[in-house]
mmCIF file of C-alpha atoms in Angstrom:
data_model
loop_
_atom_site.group_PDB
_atom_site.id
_atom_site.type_symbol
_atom_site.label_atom_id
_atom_site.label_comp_id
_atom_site.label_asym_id
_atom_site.label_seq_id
_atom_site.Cartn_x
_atom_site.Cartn_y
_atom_site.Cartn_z
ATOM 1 C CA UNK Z 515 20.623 67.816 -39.587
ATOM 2 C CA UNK Z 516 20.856 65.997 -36.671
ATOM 3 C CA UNK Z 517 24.187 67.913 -35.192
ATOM 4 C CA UNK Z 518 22.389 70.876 -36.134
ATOM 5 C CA UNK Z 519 19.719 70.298 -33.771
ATOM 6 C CA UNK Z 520 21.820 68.959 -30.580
ATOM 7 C CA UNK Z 521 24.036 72.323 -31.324
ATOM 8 C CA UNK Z 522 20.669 74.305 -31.380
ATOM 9 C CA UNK Z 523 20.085 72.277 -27.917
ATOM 10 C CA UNK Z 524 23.100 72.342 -26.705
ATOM 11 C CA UNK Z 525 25.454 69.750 -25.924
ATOM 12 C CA UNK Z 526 25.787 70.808 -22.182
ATOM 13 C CA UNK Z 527 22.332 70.538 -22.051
ATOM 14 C CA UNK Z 528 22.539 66.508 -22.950
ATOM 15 C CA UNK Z 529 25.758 65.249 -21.835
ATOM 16 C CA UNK Z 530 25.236 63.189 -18.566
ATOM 17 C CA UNK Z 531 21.600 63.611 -18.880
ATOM 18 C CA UNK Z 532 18.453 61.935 -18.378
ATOM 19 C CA UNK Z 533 16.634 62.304 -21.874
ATOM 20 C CA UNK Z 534 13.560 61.085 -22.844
ATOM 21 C CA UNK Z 535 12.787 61.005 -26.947
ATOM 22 C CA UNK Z 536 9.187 60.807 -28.469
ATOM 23 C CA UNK Z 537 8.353 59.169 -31.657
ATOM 24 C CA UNK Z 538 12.432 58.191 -32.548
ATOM 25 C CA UNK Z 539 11.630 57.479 -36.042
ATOM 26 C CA UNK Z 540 14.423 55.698 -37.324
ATOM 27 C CA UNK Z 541 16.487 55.987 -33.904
ATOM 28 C CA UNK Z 542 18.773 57.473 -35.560
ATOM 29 C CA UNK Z 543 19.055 60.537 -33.344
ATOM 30 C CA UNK Z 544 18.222 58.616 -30.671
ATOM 31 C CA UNK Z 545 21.795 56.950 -31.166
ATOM 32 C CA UNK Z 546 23.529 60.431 -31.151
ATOM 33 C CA UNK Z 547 21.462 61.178 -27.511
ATOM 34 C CA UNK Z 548 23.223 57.596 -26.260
ATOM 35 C CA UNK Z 549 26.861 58.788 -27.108
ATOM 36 C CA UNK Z 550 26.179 61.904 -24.916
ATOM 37 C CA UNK Z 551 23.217 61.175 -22.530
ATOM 38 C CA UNK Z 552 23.282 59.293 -19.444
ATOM 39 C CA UNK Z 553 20.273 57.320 -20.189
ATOM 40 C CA UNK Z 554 17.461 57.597 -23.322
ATOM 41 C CA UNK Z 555 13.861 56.625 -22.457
ATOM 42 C CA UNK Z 556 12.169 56.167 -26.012
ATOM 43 C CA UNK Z 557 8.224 56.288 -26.219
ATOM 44 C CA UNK Z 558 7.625 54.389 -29.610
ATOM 45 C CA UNK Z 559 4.341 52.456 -30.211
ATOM 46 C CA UNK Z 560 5.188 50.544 -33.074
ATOM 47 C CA UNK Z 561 6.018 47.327 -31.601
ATOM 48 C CA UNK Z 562 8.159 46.704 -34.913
ATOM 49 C CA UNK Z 563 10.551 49.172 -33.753
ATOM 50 C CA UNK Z 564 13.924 48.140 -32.084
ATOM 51 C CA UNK Z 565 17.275 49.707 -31.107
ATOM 52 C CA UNK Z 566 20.447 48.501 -30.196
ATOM 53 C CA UNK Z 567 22.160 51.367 -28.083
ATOM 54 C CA UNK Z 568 23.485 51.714 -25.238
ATOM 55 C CA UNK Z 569 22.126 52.919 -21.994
ATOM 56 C CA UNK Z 570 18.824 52.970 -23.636
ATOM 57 C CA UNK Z 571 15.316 51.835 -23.096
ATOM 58 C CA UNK Z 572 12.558 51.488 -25.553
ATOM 59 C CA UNK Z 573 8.765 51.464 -23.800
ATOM 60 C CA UNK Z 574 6.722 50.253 -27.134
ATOM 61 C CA UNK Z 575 3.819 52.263 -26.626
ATOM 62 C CA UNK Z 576 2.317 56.082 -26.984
ATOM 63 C CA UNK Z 577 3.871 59.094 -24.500
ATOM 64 C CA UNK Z 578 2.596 59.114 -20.870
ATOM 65 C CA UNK Z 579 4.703 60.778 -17.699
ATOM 66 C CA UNK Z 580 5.921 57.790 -16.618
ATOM 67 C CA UNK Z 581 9.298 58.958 -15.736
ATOM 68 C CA UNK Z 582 11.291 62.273 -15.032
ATOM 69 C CA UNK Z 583 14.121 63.326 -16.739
ATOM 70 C CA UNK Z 584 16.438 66.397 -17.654
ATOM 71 C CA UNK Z 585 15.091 66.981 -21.186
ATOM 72 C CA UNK Z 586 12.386 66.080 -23.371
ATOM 73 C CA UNK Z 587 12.757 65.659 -26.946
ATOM 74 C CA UNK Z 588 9.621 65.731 -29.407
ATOM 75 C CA UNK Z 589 10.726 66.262 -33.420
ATOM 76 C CA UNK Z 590 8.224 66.031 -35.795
ATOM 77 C CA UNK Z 591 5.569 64.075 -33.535
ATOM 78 C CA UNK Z 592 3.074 66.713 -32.213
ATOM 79 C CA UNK Z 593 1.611 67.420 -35.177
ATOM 80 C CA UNK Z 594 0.258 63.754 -35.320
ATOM 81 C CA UNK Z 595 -1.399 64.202 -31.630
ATOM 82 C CA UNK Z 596 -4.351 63.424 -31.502
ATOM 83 C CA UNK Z 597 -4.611 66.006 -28.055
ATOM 84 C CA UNK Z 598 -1.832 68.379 -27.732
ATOM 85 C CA UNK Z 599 -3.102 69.851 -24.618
ATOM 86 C CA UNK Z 600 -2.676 66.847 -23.074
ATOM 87 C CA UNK Z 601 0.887 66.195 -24.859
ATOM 88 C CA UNK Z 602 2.449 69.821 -23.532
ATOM 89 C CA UNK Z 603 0.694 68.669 -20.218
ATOM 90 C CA UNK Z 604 2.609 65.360 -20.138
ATOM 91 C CA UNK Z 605 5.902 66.697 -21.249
ATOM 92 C CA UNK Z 606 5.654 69.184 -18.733
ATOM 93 C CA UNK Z 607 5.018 66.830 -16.066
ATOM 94 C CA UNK Z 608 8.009 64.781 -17.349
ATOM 95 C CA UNK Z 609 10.573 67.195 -16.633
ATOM 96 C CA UNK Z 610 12.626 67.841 -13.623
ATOM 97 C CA UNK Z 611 13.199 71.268 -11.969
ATOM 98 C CA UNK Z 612 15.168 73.229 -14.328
ATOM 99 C CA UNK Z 613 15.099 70.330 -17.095
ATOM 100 C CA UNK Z 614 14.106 71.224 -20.739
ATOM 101 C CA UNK Z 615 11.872 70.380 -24.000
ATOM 102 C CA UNK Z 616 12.772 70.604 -27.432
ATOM 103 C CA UNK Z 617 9.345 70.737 -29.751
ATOM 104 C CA UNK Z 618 9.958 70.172 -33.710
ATOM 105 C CA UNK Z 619 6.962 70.976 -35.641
ATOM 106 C CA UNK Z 620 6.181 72.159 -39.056
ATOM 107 C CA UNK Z 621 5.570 75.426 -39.659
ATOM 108 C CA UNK Z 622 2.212 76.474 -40.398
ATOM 109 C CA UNK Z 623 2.672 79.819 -41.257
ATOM 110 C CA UNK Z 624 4.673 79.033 -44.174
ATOM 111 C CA UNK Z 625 1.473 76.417 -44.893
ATOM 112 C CA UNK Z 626 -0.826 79.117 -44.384
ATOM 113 C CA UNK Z 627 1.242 82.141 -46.323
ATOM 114 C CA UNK Z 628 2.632 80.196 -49.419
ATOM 115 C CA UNK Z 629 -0.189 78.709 -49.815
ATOM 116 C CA UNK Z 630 1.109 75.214 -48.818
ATOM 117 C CA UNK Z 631 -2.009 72.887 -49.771
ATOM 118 C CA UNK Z 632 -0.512 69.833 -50.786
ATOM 119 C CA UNK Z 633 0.936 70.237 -46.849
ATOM 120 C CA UNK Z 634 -2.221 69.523 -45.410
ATOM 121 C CA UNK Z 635 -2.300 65.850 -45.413
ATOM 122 C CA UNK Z 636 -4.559 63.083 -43.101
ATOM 123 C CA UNK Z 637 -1.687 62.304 -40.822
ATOM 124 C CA UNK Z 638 -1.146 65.741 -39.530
ATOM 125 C CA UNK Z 639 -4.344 66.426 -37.197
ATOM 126 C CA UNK Z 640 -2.372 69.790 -35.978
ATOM 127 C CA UNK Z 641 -0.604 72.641 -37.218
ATOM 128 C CA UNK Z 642 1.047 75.439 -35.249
ATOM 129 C CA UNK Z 643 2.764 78.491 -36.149
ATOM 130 C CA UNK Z 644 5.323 79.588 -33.432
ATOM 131 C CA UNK Z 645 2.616 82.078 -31.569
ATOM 132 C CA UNK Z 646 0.325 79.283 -31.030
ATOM 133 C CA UNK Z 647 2.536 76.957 -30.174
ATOM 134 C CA UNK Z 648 4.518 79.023 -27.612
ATOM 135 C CA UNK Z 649 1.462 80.358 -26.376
ATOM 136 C CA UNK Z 650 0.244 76.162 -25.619
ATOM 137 C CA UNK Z 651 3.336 75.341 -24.216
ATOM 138 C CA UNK Z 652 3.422 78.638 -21.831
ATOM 139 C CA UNK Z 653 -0.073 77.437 -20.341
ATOM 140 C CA UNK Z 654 1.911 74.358 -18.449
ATOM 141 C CA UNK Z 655 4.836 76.393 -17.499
ATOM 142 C CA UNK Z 656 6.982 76.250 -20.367
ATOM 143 C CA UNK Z 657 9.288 79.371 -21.420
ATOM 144 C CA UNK Z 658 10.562 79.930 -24.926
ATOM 145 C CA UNK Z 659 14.057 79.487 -24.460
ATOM 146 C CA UNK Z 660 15.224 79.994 -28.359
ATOM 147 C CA UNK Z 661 13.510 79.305 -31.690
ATOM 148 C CA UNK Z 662 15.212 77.310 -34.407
ATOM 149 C CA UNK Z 663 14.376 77.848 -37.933
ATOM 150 C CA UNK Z 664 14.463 74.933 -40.219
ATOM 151 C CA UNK Z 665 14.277 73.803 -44.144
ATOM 152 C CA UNK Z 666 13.841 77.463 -45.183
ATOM 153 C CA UNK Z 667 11.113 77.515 -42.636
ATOM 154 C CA UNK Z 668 8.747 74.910 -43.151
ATOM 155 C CA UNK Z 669 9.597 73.849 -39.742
ATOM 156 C CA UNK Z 670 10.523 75.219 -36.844
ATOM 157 C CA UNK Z 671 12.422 74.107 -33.263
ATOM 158 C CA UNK Z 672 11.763 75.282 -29.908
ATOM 159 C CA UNK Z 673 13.378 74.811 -26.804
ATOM 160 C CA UNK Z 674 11.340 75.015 -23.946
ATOM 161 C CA UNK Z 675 12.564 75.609 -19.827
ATOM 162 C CA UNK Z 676 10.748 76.222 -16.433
ATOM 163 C CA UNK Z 677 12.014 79.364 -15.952
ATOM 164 C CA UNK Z 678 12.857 82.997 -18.126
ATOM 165 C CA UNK Z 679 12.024 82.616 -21.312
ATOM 166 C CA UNK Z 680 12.238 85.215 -23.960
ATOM 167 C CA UNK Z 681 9.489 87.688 -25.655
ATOM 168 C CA UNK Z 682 8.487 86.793 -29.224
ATOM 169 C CA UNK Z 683 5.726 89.285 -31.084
ATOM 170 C CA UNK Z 684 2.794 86.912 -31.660
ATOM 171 C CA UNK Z 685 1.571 86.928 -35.289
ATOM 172 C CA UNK Z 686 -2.135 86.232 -36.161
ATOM 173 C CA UNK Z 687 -3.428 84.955 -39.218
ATOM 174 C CA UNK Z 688 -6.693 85.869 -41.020
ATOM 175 C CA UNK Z 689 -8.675 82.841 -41.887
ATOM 176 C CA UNK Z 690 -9.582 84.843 -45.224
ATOM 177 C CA UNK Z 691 -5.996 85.479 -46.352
ATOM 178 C CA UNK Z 692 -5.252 81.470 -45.561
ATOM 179 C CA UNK Z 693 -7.669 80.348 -47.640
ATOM 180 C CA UNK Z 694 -7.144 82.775 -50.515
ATOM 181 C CA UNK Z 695 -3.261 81.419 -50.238
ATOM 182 C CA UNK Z 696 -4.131 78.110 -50.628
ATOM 183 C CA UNK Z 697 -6.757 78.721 -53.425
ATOM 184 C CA UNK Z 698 -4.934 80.295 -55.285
ATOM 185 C CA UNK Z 699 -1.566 77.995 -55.104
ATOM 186 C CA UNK Z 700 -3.898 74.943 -55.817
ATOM 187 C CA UNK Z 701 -5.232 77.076 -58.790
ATOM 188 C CA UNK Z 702 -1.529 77.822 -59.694
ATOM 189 C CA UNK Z 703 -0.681 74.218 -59.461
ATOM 190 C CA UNK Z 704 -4.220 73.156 -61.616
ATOM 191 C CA UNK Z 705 -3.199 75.209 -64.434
ATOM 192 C CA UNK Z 706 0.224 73.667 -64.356
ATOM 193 C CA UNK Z 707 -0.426 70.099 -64.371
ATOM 194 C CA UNK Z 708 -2.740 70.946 -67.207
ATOM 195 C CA UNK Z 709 -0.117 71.583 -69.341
ATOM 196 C CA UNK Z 710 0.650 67.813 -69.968
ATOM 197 C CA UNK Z 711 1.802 64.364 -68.258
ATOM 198 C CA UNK Z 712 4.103 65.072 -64.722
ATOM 199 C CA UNK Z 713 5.385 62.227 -62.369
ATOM 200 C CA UNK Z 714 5.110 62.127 -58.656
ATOM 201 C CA UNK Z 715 7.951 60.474 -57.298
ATOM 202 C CA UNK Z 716 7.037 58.399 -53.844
ATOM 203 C CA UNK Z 717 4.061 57.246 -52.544
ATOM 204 C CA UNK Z 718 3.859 60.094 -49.581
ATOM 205 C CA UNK Z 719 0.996 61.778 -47.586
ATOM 206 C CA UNK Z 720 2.317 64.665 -49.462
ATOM 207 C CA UNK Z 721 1.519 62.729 -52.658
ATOM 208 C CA UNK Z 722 -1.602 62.049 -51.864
ATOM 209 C CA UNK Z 723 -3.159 65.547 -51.613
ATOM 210 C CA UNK Z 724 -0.991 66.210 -55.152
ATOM 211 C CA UNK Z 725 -2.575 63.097 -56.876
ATOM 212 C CA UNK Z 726 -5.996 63.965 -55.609
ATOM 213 C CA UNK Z 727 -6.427 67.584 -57.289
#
């Protein structure tokens, strides 16, 4: 998955650059940025959380615009924002002329049409389908480069420039039809687990929503 995404980037669009990386996770992609970037900045506030790589720098605390650089990388961290306004702001403000941002969110629309409940757990605070989400980022200056589709589209990948951009037909939801979708699945799911005994396998924030019905 992770070549996936620095193909969907673009290598050109790393190599010799300044990158900054939000939220590394594992820093496991963060190691693939090192081999190709000229330096990695990594915003992580778990102090428990330590790399080894080269030409990279960990700052053990939450995202501010501390420093510029030619791309920033966000995947899977918006969601858990507590302000996303101020987020896009800041990532915005990070970026040199021309630089770029790559935004990895899950996809609420596919929450929203399939009826996704068990989705919708306490560490997410957002969800954004690709309208609202372009339509945030485009506020600070931030064109829709390209959209990424991932995981059969539960989420999705944007890359984000200064300039251009390209048009994408923005979709609105009705609240009515969401919450018919998800009454029904969690209806769907009730009648299921009726049935007899099932197993939930990990102790996830997906898990929790499951366990709780």
């Amino acid at each position: 998955r992770y070549e996936k995404v620095l193909d969907f980037i673009g290598v050109e669009n790393i190599s010799d650059k300044e990158i900054i990386e939000i939220g590394p996770g594992s820093g496991e992609f963060a190691a693939k940025l090192s081999e190709v970037g000229r330096h990695v900045l990594l915003f992580e506030p778990n102090e428990n959380f330590k790399v080894d790589l080269k030409n990279t720098t960990t700052i053990n605390d939450f995202f501010e615009p501390k420093a510029k650089a030619d791309i920033v990388i966000a995947r899977q961290v918006l969601e858990h924002a507590p302000d996303p306004v101020r987020f896009i702001r800041a990532v915005s403000e990070s970026l040199r002329p021309g630089g770029l941002a790559y935004i990895e969110v899950p996809n609420g629309s596919e929450v929203a049409l399939r009826g996704l409940w068990h989705d919708i757990h306490h560490p997410h605070v957002h969800y954004f389908n690709i309208s609202s989400l372009i339509k945030l980022c485009d506020r600070f200056g931030l064109k829709v480069q390209k959209v990424k589709n991932i995981l059969d589209n539960h989420d999705f990948g944007i890359l984000l420039g200064d300039h251009g951009g390209v048009n994408i037909d923005f979709k609105y939801l009705n609240p009515e039809t969401i919450r018919e979708n998800l009454s029904n699945s969690r209806k769907s799911f009730l009648e299921f687990s009726g049935q007899g005994q099932f197993a939930l396998y990990g102790a996830t924030a997906v898990a929790v929503p499951l366990a709780n019905v």
